[in-house]
């Protein structure tokens, strides 16, 4: 392996692909920022577009924390709060991280009010509306540390790529990459342990 | 494990990751049929020309103007009351009657031999305006009045006292109204501040 490849691996940069990957999130960020600014000026349609862009992220963050059947309602709650408080946002480019924080706080608030446990109920897998295998996989992910849990849900459930996760949540690409790698490693061990038991 | 596939789905597919994607993808977010029910546009939600600091400043300015207006009204009434209180004893002859007493609507009683009985009020500039400071009542001892004049004098005093009392009452009312207006404006300002700082939800 050449020194360049090693350096690129350490810096999580992958040649030209990384350049284009890095450019795309920047373009998306500026587009999102323009939408946020439009919302601040009173454009409700722009907020609808933001909702479409960020709903998967909010859904994933909540799914990593609260019972599956509560997530859809909480997603709406998060966006309603964001709609009411968007005027408090100082930097339009920070909308994703700000929205993620609202989602996490909403999940904490849910647990505070409902006194629900982090573990999914035992009978959830047998509910007609939830796939048992999916419920079981999600249960295992939810036993992981919070940082890994959230990133893995966004990647495996919502189908977002690492750069998309970084761009939407406001995390650095390096952090997301580390979380994905370590989280997946722990999940594999749990899956291996489940299979062997 | 294929790091690239985990990172951005590039490169060779990782079978374990693909298996998890297929399973967990069933829980993926699905756009609801109905759009998000947004509340009616609130002036608190969007930046507008009437931003929160401007609204608060406008409320404070309104309160100050209201208070100032009422205070001025109170002051003018107090000034009238003072001028009534300093009205010289009309029974004592005066060389000149201040025009202010006439202009304020408080006429000196007629028929008492006062200088205004069909007489022109002399002044320096012959315009009938007399500076109150220039009026110097004669330093005469109070006359002894006849019975009729005494009763008339008593009536006059009573009237003067009554009008003074009325003015005092009005002054008190104006003061009370001013305080109430200040309270109302203060409550409105507090409500505005509360709305600004209240955060619905978490």
mmCIF file of C-alpha atoms in Angstrom:
data_model
loop_
_atom_site.group_PDB
_atom_site.id
_atom_site.type_symbol
_atom_site.label_atom_id
_atom_site.label_comp_id
_atom_site.label_asym_id
_atom_site.label_seq_id
_atom_site.Cartn_x
_atom_site.Cartn_y
_atom_site.Cartn_z
ATOM 1 C CA UNK A 1 0.000 0.000 0.000
ATOM 2 C CA UNK A 2 1.466 3.339 -1.002
ATOM 3 C CA UNK A 3 1.978 6.128 1.458
ATOM 4 C CA UNK A 4 -0.754 8.092 -0.277
ATOM 5 C CA UNK A 5 -3.267 5.304 0.148
ATOM 6 C CA UNK A 6 -2.355 4.932 3.792
ATOM 7 C CA UNK A 7 -2.698 8.635 4.381
ATOM 8 C CA UNK A 8 -6.014 8.654 2.537
ATOM 9 C CA UNK A 9 -7.273 5.768 4.634
ATOM 10 C CA UNK A 10 -6.256 7.502 7.833
ATOM 11 C CA UNK A 11 -7.938 10.687 6.742
ATOM 12 C CA UNK A 12 -10.980 8.789 5.467
ATOM 13 C CA UNK A 13 -10.516 10.267 2.067
ATOM 14 C CA UNK A 14 -11.020 8.155 -1.002
ATOM 15 C CA UNK A 15 -9.433 9.795 -4.108
ATOM 16 C CA UNK A 16 -11.693 11.517 -6.541
ATOM 17 C CA UNK A 17 -14.750 9.879 -5.118
ATOM 18 C CA UNK A 18 -14.133 11.603 -1.853
ATOM 19 C CA UNK A 19 -13.857 14.928 -3.601
ATOM 20 C CA UNK A 20 -17.191 14.529 -5.285
ATOM 21 C CA UNK A 21 -18.672 13.113 -2.121
ATOM 22 C CA UNK A 22 -17.349 16.085 -0.205
ATOM 23 C CA UNK A 23 -18.721 18.495 -2.815
ATOM 24 C CA UNK A 24 -22.208 17.049 -2.814
ATOM 25 C CA UNK A 25 -22.872 17.485 0.878
ATOM 26 C CA UNK A 26 -21.607 21.072 0.644
ATOM 27 C CA UNK A 27 -24.057 21.784 -2.163
ATOM 28 C CA UNK A 28 -26.858 20.120 -0.251
ATOM 29 C CA UNK A 29 -25.959 22.117 2.827
ATOM 30 C CA UNK A 30 -26.204 25.400 0.988
ATOM 31 C CA UNK A 31 -29.521 24.329 -0.544
ATOM 32 C CA UNK A 32 -30.818 23.336 2.869
ATOM 33 C CA UNK A 33 -29.610 26.628 4.310
ATOM 34 C CA UNK A 34 -31.511 28.501 1.607
ATOM 35 C CA UNK A 35 -34.624 26.553 2.463
ATOM 36 C CA UNK A 36 -34.205 27.367 6.127
ATOM 37 C CA UNK A 37 -33.788 31.039 5.356
ATOM 38 C CA UNK A 38 -36.921 30.922 3.250
ATOM 39 C CA UNK A 39 -38.784 29.351 6.142
ATOM 40 C CA UNK A 40 -37.566 32.131 8.409
ATOM 41 C CA UNK A 41 -39.063 34.612 5.963
ATOM 42 C CA UNK A 42 -42.406 32.868 6.199
ATOM 43 C CA UNK A 43 -42.303 30.373 3.342
ATOM 44 C CA UNK A 44 -44.315 27.369 4.494
ATOM 45 C CA UNK A 45 -43.647 25.426 1.305
ATOM 46 C CA UNK A 46 -39.945 25.510 2.048
ATOM 47 C CA UNK A 47 -40.634 23.982 5.408
ATOM 48 C CA UNK A 48 -42.478 21.189 3.649
ATOM 49 C CA UNK A 49 -39.353 20.541 1.609
ATOM 50 C CA UNK A 50 -37.228 20.531 4.739
ATOM 51 C CA UNK A 51 -39.639 18.067 6.253
ATOM 52 C CA UNK A 52 -39.171 15.709 3.321
ATOM 53 C CA UNK A 53 -35.392 16.058 3.539
ATOM 54 C CA UNK A 54 -34.990 15.600 7.275
ATOM 55 C CA UNK A 55 -37.868 13.347 8.275
ATOM 56 C CA UNK A 56 -35.808 10.158 7.730
ATOM 57 C CA UNK A 57 -33.091 11.489 10.010
ATOM 58 C CA UNK A 58 -35.568 12.434 12.734
ATOM 59 C CA UNK A 59 -37.327 9.104 12.332
ATOM 60 C CA UNK A 60 -34.033 7.233 12.724
ATOM 61 C CA UNK A 61 -32.953 9.210 15.777
ATOM 62 C CA UNK A 62 -36.271 8.551 17.475
ATOM 63 C CA UNK A 63 -36.368 4.904 16.409
ATOM 64 C CA UNK A 64 -33.038 4.404 18.193
ATOM 65 C CA UNK A 65 -34.576 5.646 21.428
ATOM 66 C CA UNK A 66 -38.320 5.169 21.744
ATOM 67 C CA UNK A 67 -40.813 2.358 21.058
ATOM 68 C CA UNK A 68 -41.481 1.759 17.419
ATOM 69 C CA UNK A 69 -45.199 2.545 17.585
ATOM 70 C CA UNK A 70 -44.548 5.988 19.092
ATOM 71 C CA UNK A 71 -42.064 7.153 16.497
ATOM 72 C CA UNK A 72 -44.425 8.489 13.843
ATOM 73 C CA UNK A 73 -46.259 10.766 16.261
ATOM 74 C CA UNK A 74 -43.016 12.006 17.744
ATOM 75 C CA UNK A 75 -41.623 12.801 14.307
ATOM 76 C CA UNK A 76 -44.537 15.173 13.789
ATOM 77 C CA UNK A 77 -44.035 16.660 17.238
ATOM 78 C CA UNK A 78 -40.389 17.366 16.491
ATOM 79 C CA UNK A 79 -41.176 19.165 13.269
ATOM 80 C CA UNK A 80 -43.961 21.178 14.828
ATOM 81 C CA UNK A 81 -41.566 22.326 17.535
ATOM 82 C CA UNK A 82 -38.977 23.132 14.898
ATOM 83 C CA UNK A 83 -41.533 25.091 12.902
ATOM 84 C CA UNK A 84 -42.447 27.188 15.901
ATOM 85 C CA UNK A 85 -38.874 27.790 16.981
ATOM 86 C CA UNK A 86 -37.081 28.155 13.675
ATOM 87 C CA UNK A 87 -36.840 31.895 14.229
ATOM 88 C CA UNK A 88 -34.473 31.188 17.146
ATOM 89 C CA UNK A 89 -31.968 29.498 14.855
ATOM 90 C CA UNK A 90 -29.005 31.791 14.376
ATOM 91 C CA UNK A 91 -27.272 29.922 11.591
ATOM 92 C CA UNK A 92 -29.325 28.392 8.819
ATOM 93 C CA UNK A 93 -26.565 25.898 8.065
ATOM 94 C CA UNK A 94 -26.903 24.403 11.548
ATOM 95 C CA UNK A 95 -30.501 23.364 10.968
ATOM 96 C CA UNK A 96 -29.728 19.636 10.793
ATOM 97 C CA UNK A 97 -27.792 19.478 14.029
ATOM 98 C CA UNK A 98 -30.372 21.678 15.710
ATOM 99 C CA UNK A 99 -33.216 19.474 14.508
ATOM 100 C CA UNK A 100 -31.356 16.354 15.660
ATOM 101 C CA UNK A 101 -30.999 17.890 19.095
ATOM 102 C CA UNK A 102 -34.733 18.588 19.239
ATOM 103 C CA UNK A 103 -35.414 14.964 18.287
ATOM 104 C CA UNK A 104 -33.111 13.638 21.009
ATOM 105 C CA UNK A 105 -34.635 15.938 23.582
ATOM 106 C CA UNK A 106 -38.088 14.853 22.523
ATOM 107 C CA UNK A 107 -37.092 11.230 23.067
ATOM 108 C CA UNK A 108 -35.784 12.066 26.537
ATOM 109 C CA UNK A 109 -38.978 13.927 27.277
ATOM 110 C CA UNK A 110 -41.012 10.949 26.104
ATOM 111 C CA UNK A 111 -39.241 8.627 28.498
ATOM 112 C CA UNK A 112 -39.570 11.096 31.312
ATOM 113 C CA UNK A 113 -43.317 11.259 30.802
ATOM 114 C CA UNK A 114 -44.080 7.668 29.890
ATOM 115 C CA UNK A 115 -41.475 5.982 32.096
ATOM 116 C CA UNK A 116 -40.810 3.531 29.268
ATOM 117 C CA UNK A 117 -37.735 1.282 29.294
ATOM 118 C CA UNK A 118 -35.143 1.340 26.556
ATOM 119 C CA UNK A 119 -35.825 -2.233 25.678
ATOM 120 C CA UNK A 120 -38.669 -2.933 23.299
ATOM 121 C CA UNK A 121 -41.529 -4.822 24.874
ATOM 122 C CA UNK A 122 -41.268 -8.586 24.645
ATOM 123 C CA UNK A 123 -44.447 -8.902 22.656
ATOM 124 C CA UNK A 124 -43.495 -6.312 20.081
ATOM 125 C CA UNK A 125 -42.036 -8.939 17.790
ATOM 126 C CA UNK A 126 -45.358 -10.722 17.751
ATOM 127 C CA UNK A 127 -47.413 -7.697 16.804
ATOM 128 C CA UNK A 128 -48.844 -8.007 13.359
ATOM 129 C CA UNK A 129 -47.549 -4.610 12.253
ATOM 130 C CA UNK A 130 -43.866 -5.249 13.049
ATOM 131 C CA UNK A 131 -41.634 -7.747 11.346
ATOM 132 C CA UNK A 132 -40.207 -10.048 14.034
ATOM 133 C CA UNK A 133 -36.747 -10.212 12.502
ATOM 134 C CA UNK A 134 -36.593 -6.465 12.116
ATOM 135 C CA UNK A 135 -37.796 -5.981 15.674
ATOM 136 C CA UNK A 136 -35.140 -8.330 16.954
ATOM 137 C CA UNK A 137 -32.354 -6.627 14.988
ATOM 138 C CA UNK A 138 -33.511 -3.276 16.244
ATOM 139 C CA UNK A 139 -33.584 -4.588 19.781
ATOM 140 C CA UNK A 140 -29.956 -5.599 19.484
ATOM 141 C CA UNK A 141 -28.953 -2.221 18.043
ATOM 142 C CA UNK A 142 -30.680 -0.485 20.931
ATOM 143 C CA UNK A 143 -28.450 -2.294 23.390
ATOM 144 C CA UNK A 144 -25.418 -0.539 21.886
ATOM 145 C CA UNK A 145 -24.001 2.781 23.128
ATOM 146 C CA UNK A 146 -26.096 5.745 22.066
ATOM 147 C CA UNK A 147 -23.667 7.217 19.549
ATOM 148 C CA UNK A 148 -23.282 3.917 17.717
ATOM 149 C CA UNK A 149 -26.967 3.132 17.993
ATOM 150 C CA UNK A 150 -28.119 6.292 16.290
ATOM 151 C CA UNK A 151 -25.600 6.130 13.476
ATOM 152 C CA UNK A 152 -26.342 2.467 12.763
ATOM 153 C CA UNK A 153 -30.099 3.063 12.664
ATOM 154 C CA UNK A 154 -29.622 5.919 10.213
ATOM 155 C CA UNK A 155 -27.416 3.725 8.054
ATOM 156 C CA UNK A 156 -29.175 0.361 8.219
ATOM 157 C CA UNK A 157 -32.808 1.362 8.767
ATOM 158 C CA UNK A 158 -33.103 4.683 6.953
ATOM 159 C CA UNK A 159 -30.581 3.741 4.260
ATOM 160 C CA UNK A 160 -28.523 6.919 4.605
ATOM 161 C CA UNK A 161 -24.862 6.848 3.627
ATOM 162 C CA UNK A 162 -22.091 7.991 5.948
ATOM 163 C CA UNK A 163 -21.663 11.360 4.232
ATOM 164 C CA UNK A 164 -25.422 11.914 4.304
ATOM 165 C CA UNK A 165 -25.532 11.117 8.010
ATOM 166 C CA UNK A 166 -22.710 13.598 8.649
ATOM 167 C CA UNK A 167 -24.327 16.295 6.566
ATOM 168 C CA UNK A 168 -27.779 15.933 8.046
ATOM 169 C CA UNK A 169 -26.874 15.503 11.716
ATOM 170 C CA UNK A 170 -24.061 18.039 11.784
ATOM 171 C CA UNK A 171 -21.505 15.471 12.911
ATOM 172 C CA UNK A 172 -18.103 15.335 11.293
ATOM 173 C CA UNK A 173 -17.600 12.622 8.671
ATOM 174 C CA UNK A 174 -14.767 11.216 10.743
ATOM 175 C CA UNK A 175 -17.006 10.806 13.782
ATOM 176 C CA UNK A 176 -19.708 9.149 11.746
ATOM 177 C CA UNK A 177 -17.223 6.775 10.172
ATOM 178 C CA UNK A 178 -15.803 5.759 13.546
ATOM 179 C CA UNK A 179 -19.295 5.250 14.990
ATOM 180 C CA UNK A 180 -20.346 3.121 12.055
ATOM 181 C CA UNK A 181 -17.238 0.992 12.210
ATOM 182 C CA UNK A 182 -17.264 0.392 15.946
ATOM 183 C CA UNK A 183 -21.016 0.057 16.134
ATOM 184 C CA UNK A 184 -21.090 -2.523 13.365
ATOM 185 C CA UNK A 185 -18.295 -4.449 15.037
ATOM 186 C CA UNK A 186 -20.216 -4.641 18.302
ATOM 187 C CA UNK A 187 -23.421 -5.549 16.486
ATOM 188 C CA UNK A 188 -21.717 -8.389 14.707
ATOM 189 C CA UNK A 189 -20.452 -9.693 18.046
ATOM 190 C CA UNK A 190 -23.956 -9.547 19.487
ATOM 191 C CA UNK A 191 -25.376 -11.269 16.444
ATOM 192 C CA UNK A 192 -22.671 -13.872 16.747
ATOM 193 C CA UNK A 193 -23.357 -14.282 20.434
ATOM 194 C CA UNK A 194 -27.135 -14.573 19.785
ATOM 195 C CA UNK A 195 -26.556 -17.152 17.087
ATOM 196 C CA UNK A 196 -24.202 -19.193 19.228
ATOM 197 C CA UNK A 197 -26.534 -19.063 22.246
ATOM 198 C CA UNK B 1 -16.119 -6.280 6.805
ATOM 199 C CA UNK B 2 -16.194 -3.998 3.776
ATOM 200 C CA UNK B 3 -15.616 -0.536 5.202
ATOM 201 C CA UNK B 4 -16.422 1.230 1.975
ATOM 202 C CA UNK B 5 -19.785 -0.422 1.654
ATOM 203 C CA UNK B 6 -20.621 0.416 5.243
ATOM 204 C CA UNK B 7 -19.532 4.017 4.693
ATOM 205 C CA UNK B 8 -21.129 4.960 1.385
ATOM 206 C CA UNK B 9 -22.419 1.707 -0.151
ATOM 207 C CA UNK B 10 -19.527 1.683 -2.608
ATOM 208 C CA UNK B 11 -17.289 -1.217 -3.462
ATOM 209 C CA UNK B 12 -18.130 -4.821 -2.895
ATOM 210 C CA UNK B 13 -21.358 -5.591 -1.046
ATOM 211 C CA UNK B 14 -20.944 -6.865 2.505
ATOM 212 C CA UNK B 15 -23.388 -9.792 2.987
ATOM 213 C CA UNK B 16 -23.927 -9.205 6.709
ATOM 214 C CA UNK B 17 -24.625 -5.529 6.190
ATOM 215 C CA UNK B 18 -26.892 -6.289 3.274
ATOM 216 C CA UNK B 19 -28.807 -8.784 5.383
ATOM 217 C CA UNK B 20 -29.310 -6.201 8.104
ATOM 218 C CA UNK B 21 -30.339 -3.575 5.557
ATOM 219 C CA UNK B 22 -33.000 -5.896 4.162
ATOM 220 C CA UNK B 23 -34.346 -6.725 7.609
ATOM 221 C CA UNK B 24 -34.214 -3.280 9.157
ATOM 222 C CA UNK B 25 -35.338 -1.495 5.996
ATOM 223 C CA UNK B 26 -38.853 -2.707 6.810
ATOM 224 C CA UNK B 27 -38.854 -0.182 9.646
ATOM 225 C CA UNK B 28 -37.758 2.662 7.381
ATOM 226 C CA UNK B 29 -39.553 6.002 7.468
ATOM 227 C CA UNK B 30 -42.477 6.221 5.101
ATOM 228 C CA UNK B 31 -43.893 9.576 4.110
ATOM 229 C CA UNK B 32 -47.411 9.889 5.510
ATOM 230 C CA UNK B 33 -50.303 10.327 3.116
ATOM 231 C CA UNK B 34 -51.370 13.576 4.729
ATOM 232 C CA UNK B 35 -49.034 16.550 4.924
ATOM 233 C CA UNK B 36 -47.712 17.780 8.215
ATOM 234 C CA UNK B 37 -50.420 19.900 9.861
ATOM 235 C CA UNK B 38 -48.595 23.145 10.449
ATOM 236 C CA UNK B 39 -50.150 25.689 12.783
ATOM 237 C CA UNK B 40 -51.308 29.016 11.414
ATOM 238 C CA UNK B 41 -48.488 31.376 10.715
ATOM 239 C CA UNK B 42 -47.505 32.931 13.936
ATOM 240 C CA UNK B 43 -45.566 36.111 14.119
ATOM 241 C CA UNK B 44 -43.392 34.372 16.626
ATOM 242 C CA UNK B 45 -42.370 31.717 14.156
ATOM 243 C CA UNK B 46 -41.025 33.827 11.360
ATOM 244 C CA UNK B 47 -38.731 36.769 11.214
ATOM 245 C CA UNK B 48 -40.609 39.819 10.207
ATOM 246 C CA UNK B 49 -40.167 43.478 10.405
ATOM 247 C CA UNK B 50 -41.807 43.286 13.797
ATOM 248 C CA UNK B 51 -39.066 41.295 15.512
ATOM 249 C CA UNK B 52 -39.258 40.517 19.218
ATOM 250 C CA UNK B 53 -36.916 43.285 20.387
ATOM 251 C CA UNK B 54 -38.777 45.800 18.227
ATOM 252 C CA UNK B 55 -42.120 44.664 19.620
ATOM 253 C CA UNK B 56 -40.843 44.947 23.160
ATOM 254 C CA UNK B 57 -39.412 48.391 22.426
ATOM 255 C CA UNK B 58 -42.706 49.493 20.896
ATOM 256 C CA UNK B 59 -44.563 48.311 23.982
ATOM 257 C CA UNK B 60 -42.195 50.243 26.243
ATOM 258 C CA UNK B 61 -42.528 53.370 24.109
ATOM 259 C CA UNK B 62 -46.299 53.138 24.189
ATOM 260 C CA UNK B 63 -46.225 52.788 27.941
ATOM 261 C CA UNK B 64 -43.977 55.813 28.294
ATOM 262 C CA UNK B 65 -46.125 57.940 25.998
ATOM 263 C CA UNK B 66 -49.259 56.967 27.867
ATOM 264 C CA UNK B 67 -47.640 57.683 31.186
ATOM 265 C CA UNK B 68 -46.269 60.963 29.935
ATOM 266 C CA UNK B 69 -49.627 62.058 28.586
ATOM 267 C CA UNK B 70 -51.410 61.294 31.802
ATOM 268 C CA UNK B 71 -48.684 62.962 33.811
ATOM 269 C CA UNK B 72 -48.973 66.108 31.741
ATOM 270 C CA UNK B 73 -52.698 66.054 32.238
ATOM 271 C CA UNK B 74 -52.185 65.697 35.943
ATOM 272 C CA UNK B 75 -49.682 68.508 35.992
ATOM 273 C CA UNK B 76 -51.982 70.871 34.147
ATOM 274 C CA UNK B 77 -54.783 70.153 36.561
ATOM 275 C CA UNK B 78 -52.408 70.683 39.480
ATOM 276 C CA UNK B 79 -51.402 73.988 37.944
ATOM 277 C CA UNK B 80 -55.013 75.052 37.763
ATOM 278 C CA UNK B 81 -55.523 74.017 41.328
ATOM 279 C CA UNK B 82 -52.512 76.049 42.440
ATOM 280 C CA UNK B 83 -53.724 79.074 40.603
ATOM 281 C CA UNK B 84 -57.047 78.744 42.368
ATOM 282 C CA UNK B 85 -55.297 78.356 45.679
ATOM 283 C CA UNK B 86 -53.286 81.494 45.075
ATOM 284 C CA UNK B 87 -56.332 83.516 44.019
ATOM 285 C CA UNK B 88 -56.123 86.658 46.045
ATOM 286 C CA UNK B 89 -58.935 87.528 48.331
ATOM 287 C CA UNK B 90 -61.328 89.295 46.054
ATOM 288 C CA UNK B 91 -62.624 91.306 48.935
ATOM 289 C CA UNK B 92 -59.311 93.065 49.118
ATOM 290 C CA UNK B 93 -58.969 95.726 46.483
ATOM 291 C CA UNK B 94 -56.273 95.092 43.997
ATOM 292 C CA UNK B 95 -54.634 97.550 41.780
ATOM 293 C CA UNK B 96 -54.534 95.026 38.969
ATOM 294 C CA UNK B 97 -56.275 91.746 38.460
ATOM 295 C CA UNK B 98 -54.127 89.031 36.833
ATOM 296 C CA UNK B 99 -55.497 88.058 33.478
ATOM 297 C CA UNK B 100 -54.607 84.443 34.153
ATOM 298 C CA UNK B 101 -57.452 84.271 36.570
ATOM 299 C CA UNK B 102 -59.772 85.394 33.855
ATOM 300 C CA UNK B 103 -58.328 83.119 31.219
ATOM 301 C CA UNK B 104 -58.520 80.114 33.496
ATOM 302 C CA UNK B 105 -62.196 80.573 33.707
ATOM 303 C CA UNK B 106 -62.213 81.555 37.341
ATOM 304 C CA UNK B 107 -63.812 84.926 37.256
ATOM 305 C CA UNK B 108 -63.525 87.173 40.160
ATOM 306 C CA UNK B 109 -66.953 87.777 41.506
ATOM 307 C CA UNK B 110 -68.655 90.800 40.076
ATOM 308 C CA UNK B 111 -70.377 93.462 41.955
ATOM 309 C CA UNK B 112 -67.802 93.539 44.657
ATOM 310 C CA UNK B 113 -66.106 96.604 43.482
ATOM 311 C CA UNK B 114 -63.240 94.657 42.125
ATOM 312 C CA UNK B 115 -61.148 96.131 39.442
ATOM 313 C CA UNK B 116 -62.681 93.960 36.732
ATOM 314 C CA UNK B 117 -66.125 95.377 37.036
ATOM 315 C CA UNK B 118 -66.421 96.740 33.546
ATOM 316 C CA UNK B 119 -62.940 97.983 33.753
ATOM 317 C CA UNK B 120 -60.086 97.417 31.480
ATOM 318 C CA UNK B 121 -57.193 95.604 33.014
ATOM 319 C CA UNK B 122 -54.255 97.898 32.742
ATOM 320 C CA UNK B 123 -50.940 96.484 31.861
ATOM 321 C CA UNK B 124 -47.650 97.606 30.610
ATOM 322 C CA UNK B 125 -48.342 96.787 27.039
ATOM 323 C CA UNK B 126 -52.011 97.679 27.071
ATOM 324 C CA UNK B 127 -52.896 94.245 25.921
ATOM 325 C CA UNK B 128 -54.563 93.331 29.091
ATOM 326 C CA UNK B 129 -51.990 90.773 29.997
ATOM 327 C CA UNK B 130 -50.675 91.165 33.443
ATOM 328 C CA UNK B 131 -47.814 89.221 34.808
ATOM 329 C CA UNK B 132 -48.886 87.651 38.046
ATOM 330 C CA UNK B 133 -45.637 88.588 39.641
ATOM 331 C CA UNK B 134 -46.425 92.212 39.127
ATOM 332 C CA UNK B 135 -49.672 92.066 40.977
ATOM 333 C CA UNK B 136 -49.190 93.453 44.417
ATOM 334 C CA UNK B 137 -52.299 93.568 46.470
ATOM 335 C CA UNK B 138 -52.514 96.427 48.772
ATOM 336 C CA UNK B 139 -51.467 95.634 52.194
ATOM 337 C CA UNK B 140 -54.721 96.535 53.761
ATOM 338 C CA UNK B 141 -56.140 94.954 56.804
ATOM 339 C CA UNK B 142 -59.206 92.893 56.007
ATOM 340 C CA UNK B 143 -62.333 94.967 55.897
ATOM 341 C CA UNK B 144 -65.174 94.299 58.063
ATOM 342 C CA UNK B 145 -68.010 93.300 55.800
ATOM 343 C CA UNK B 146 -71.688 93.811 56.231
ATOM 344 C CA UNK B 147 -73.895 90.849 57.006
ATOM 345 C CA UNK B 148 -75.012 90.443 53.427
ATOM 346 C CA UNK B 149 -71.538 90.701 52.127
ATOM 347 C CA UNK B 150 -70.328 88.298 54.766
ATOM 348 C CA UNK B 151 -72.781 85.649 53.641
ATOM 349 C CA UNK B 152 -71.838 86.271 50.045
ATOM 350 C CA UNK B 153 -68.205 86.000 50.999
ATOM 351 C CA UNK B 154 -68.929 82.749 52.792
ATOM 352 C CA UNK B 155 -70.710 81.426 49.703
ATOM 353 C CA UNK B 156 -67.787 82.406 47.573
ATOM 354 C CA UNK B 157 -65.386 80.626 49.920
ATOM 355 C CA UNK B 158 -67.551 77.575 49.892
ATOM 356 C CA UNK B 159 -67.659 77.612 46.101
ATOM 357 C CA UNK B 160 -63.934 78.096 45.971
ATOM 358 C CA UNK B 161 -63.476 75.296 48.462
ATOM 359 C CA UNK B 162 -65.824 73.083 46.500
ATOM 360 C CA UNK B 163 -64.074 73.755 43.224
ATOM 361 C CA UNK B 164 -60.752 73.153 44.931
ATOM 362 C CA UNK B 165 -62.055 69.897 46.304
ATOM 363 C CA UNK B 166 -63.352 68.926 42.909
ATOM 364 C CA UNK B 167 -60.019 69.663 41.344
ATOM 365 C CA UNK B 168 -58.260 67.707 44.022
ATOM 366 C CA UNK B 169 -60.624 64.813 43.399
ATOM 367 C CA UNK B 170 -60.035 64.999 39.681
ATOM 368 C CA UNK B 171 -56.350 65.099 40.313
ATOM 369 C CA UNK B 172 -56.593 61.988 42.438
ATOM 370 C CA UNK B 173 -58.648 60.267 39.771
ATOM 371 C CA UNK B 174 -56.154 61.201 37.103
ATOM 372 C CA UNK B 175 -53.380 59.869 39.300
ATOM 373 C CA UNK B 176 -55.257 56.628 39.822
ATOM 374 C CA UNK B 177 -55.866 56.320 36.093
ATOM 375 C CA UNK B 178 -52.181 56.910 35.444
ATOM 376 C CA UNK B 179 -51.210 54.175 37.868
ATOM 377 C CA UNK B 180 -53.749 51.809 36.303
ATOM 378 C CA UNK B 181 -52.431 52.588 32.821
ATOM 379 C CA UNK B 182 -48.905 51.881 33.988
ATOM 380 C CA UNK B 183 -50.030 48.571 35.469
ATOM 381 C CA UNK B 184 -51.802 47.578 32.268
ATOM 382 C CA UNK B 185 -48.827 48.511 30.123
ATOM 383 C CA UNK B 186 -46.517 46.649 32.480
ATOM 384 C CA UNK B 187 -48.713 43.525 32.332
ATOM 385 C CA UNK B 188 -48.751 43.670 28.546
ATOM 386 C CA UNK B 189 -44.993 44.005 28.465
ATOM 387 C CA UNK B 190 -44.616 41.027 30.795
ATOM 388 C CA UNK B 191 -46.949 38.999 28.589
ATOM 389 C CA UNK B 192 -44.869 39.876 25.553
ATOM 390 C CA UNK B 193 -41.678 38.885 27.322
ATOM 391 C CA UNK B 194 -43.248 35.671 28.551
ATOM 392 C CA UNK B 195 -44.337 34.750 25.029
ATOM 393 C CA UNK B 196 -40.850 35.448 23.769
ATOM 394 C CA UNK B 197 -39.155 33.267 26.346
ATOM 395 C CA UNK B 198 -41.696 30.467 26.579
ATOM 396 C CA UNK B 199 -40.525 27.336 24.681
ATOM 397 C CA UNK B 200 -43.334 24.983 23.802
ATOM 398 C CA UNK B 201 -42.307 21.365 23.936
ATOM 399 C CA UNK B 202 -38.815 20.308 24.776
#
